[in-house]
Amino acid sequence: MKEENKKERPAEQAKRKKKIPVWPKVVFIVLILVVGTYFLVSCKPGESAKSMEKVSLGISRSFLSIPIYIAKKQGYFSKEGLDVTVKEYGSGQLATEGLFTGEVEMSTVADMPVVFNSFKRQDYCIFATFTYSYAFVKIITRKDKGINTGADLKGKRVGVNRGTSGHFYLGVYLIHNNLSISDVKMVNIKTDDLPAALKNNEVDAISVWQPYSQEAERLLQDNAIILPQPEIYRTTFDFAVMKSFAKDHPEILIKFLRAIDKAAVFIKDNKEKSQEIIAESFKLDKDIVNAAWNDFVYDVSLDQSLLVAWDEIARWTIKNKLTDSKELPNYLNFICLDALDAVKPESITIIR
């Protein structure tokens, strides 16, 4: 009888279970839902829970920099775990100066600044070419001066910004047409002022790059002529970094180049969408963007022709007394291969 009294009847067991409060379970479930929702909302696709790596990039605001605008717009940097702050400059030279002064940690740079600075310092390097163009620099003339071919430049006033790609291209172009710099009256003018100088008849022709060449065409309208453009000079646009940064942050450079390579592929496969992005970014009519689009090739690489071109520009720089140095730098010392070698080794043709 005592053992029977110790056993609870089924009805009593059910009654006791009902007395257990349910609010702790409810609170626990609510907390799980709140925490889960937070992570779903705060974590973007492709991002890990860890913090993004921050890096600053100085760029020239030009069509040469298009892959950067595409990579930013398409979220390729963030998908690689990078928070890239882009600072725009008026030229690749100014962007490179920003790199040297510590305003930015990486920069875009064209051939001329690479060479000119190589006579002064060796603490920076190029870790990839990402754009090249044979038609970036153009020679624009006034139709009313009767200049229709390169040979017609003889004896004419040609405006250039001394020591720039326009100056170098003019020299190469004249040689291609059996002329020399001494056969023309070269007038040194700031790049920004070249279109207006041609419009105001201060010079008969100018050697300049986009978008200043487009501005000159706009100002002269039917009186503008672009001289024939043989493939005699390839403008390359590269990424520069201080050697110390490349040594201390190799993973950032690798992730960065992955994003740029994705952007280059996107540009090739999505021409219309890419042009829409650039037209919006530059506040330009899409027809203007389309007209200049085929002047550029976007692809990450490091090839042997890059070193050959720098040697040629360096010799030209010494010959024209734009530097006090008499010796050519060894441009292999200005290349950082590791990042591109990790991302796209087949695009490297530099002889090591």
Coordinates of N, CA, C and O in Angstrom, one line a residue, residues 2 5 14 44 52 109 121 142 180 213 223-224 235 295 331 334:
K2 N 1.9 1.2 0.8 CA 2.8 2.4 0.9 C 3.5 2.6 -0.5 O 3.7 3.8 -0.9
N5 N 1.2 4.3 -2.9 CA 1.0 5.8 -2.6 C 2.1 6.6 -3.1 O 1.9 7.8 -3.5
A14 N 0.3 14.7 -15.4 CA -0.1 15.7 -16.4 C -0.4 17.1 -15.7 O 0.0 18.1 -16.3
K44 N 26.7 40.8 -46.1 CA 26.4 40.8 -47.6 C 26.9 39.6 -48.2 O 27.9 38.9 -47.7
M52 N 36.4 43.7 -43.0 CA 37.0 43.9 -44.3 C 38.3 44.5 -44.2 O 38.6 45.3 -43.3
V109 N 49.2 54.4 -62.7 CA 50.3 55.2 -63.2 C 50.5 54.8 -64.7 O 50.4 53.6 -65.1
R121 N 64.1 57.6 -57.6 CA 63.9 56.7 -56.5 C 63.7 55.2 -56.9 O 63.3 55.0 -58.1
R142 N 44.0 71.7 -87.0 CA 43.0 72.6 -87.6 C 42.9 72.4 -89.1 O 43.9 72.4 -89.8
S180 N 61.5 65.3 -87.6 CA 62.1 65.3 -86.3 C 61.5 66.5 -85.5 O 60.8 67.3 -86.1
S213 N 41.6 65.5 -75.9 CA 41.4 65.4 -77.3 C 40.0 65.5 -77.7 O 39.6 66.2 -78.7
N223 N 36.1 71.9 -87.8 CA 37.4 72.4 -88.2 C 38.5 71.5 -87.6 O 39.7 71.9 -87.6
A224 N 38.1 70.4 -86.9 CA 39.1 69.5 -86.3 C 39.4 68.3 -87.1 O 38.5 67.7 -87.7
T235 N 50.3 53.1 -75.1 CA 50.2 53.6 -73.7 C 49.7 52.5 -72.8 O 48.7 51.9 -73.1
D295 N 39.1 52.1 -78.3 CA 40.5 52.6 -78.2 C 41.2 51.9 -77.1 O 42.5 52.0 -77.0
Y331 N 64.9 48.2 -65.1 CA 63.5 48.2 -64.8 C 62.9 46.9 -64.3 O 61.8 46.9 -63.8
F334 N 61.8 47.4 -60.8 CA 60.6 48.1 -60.6 C 59.3 47.3 -60.8 O 58.2 47.8 -61.0

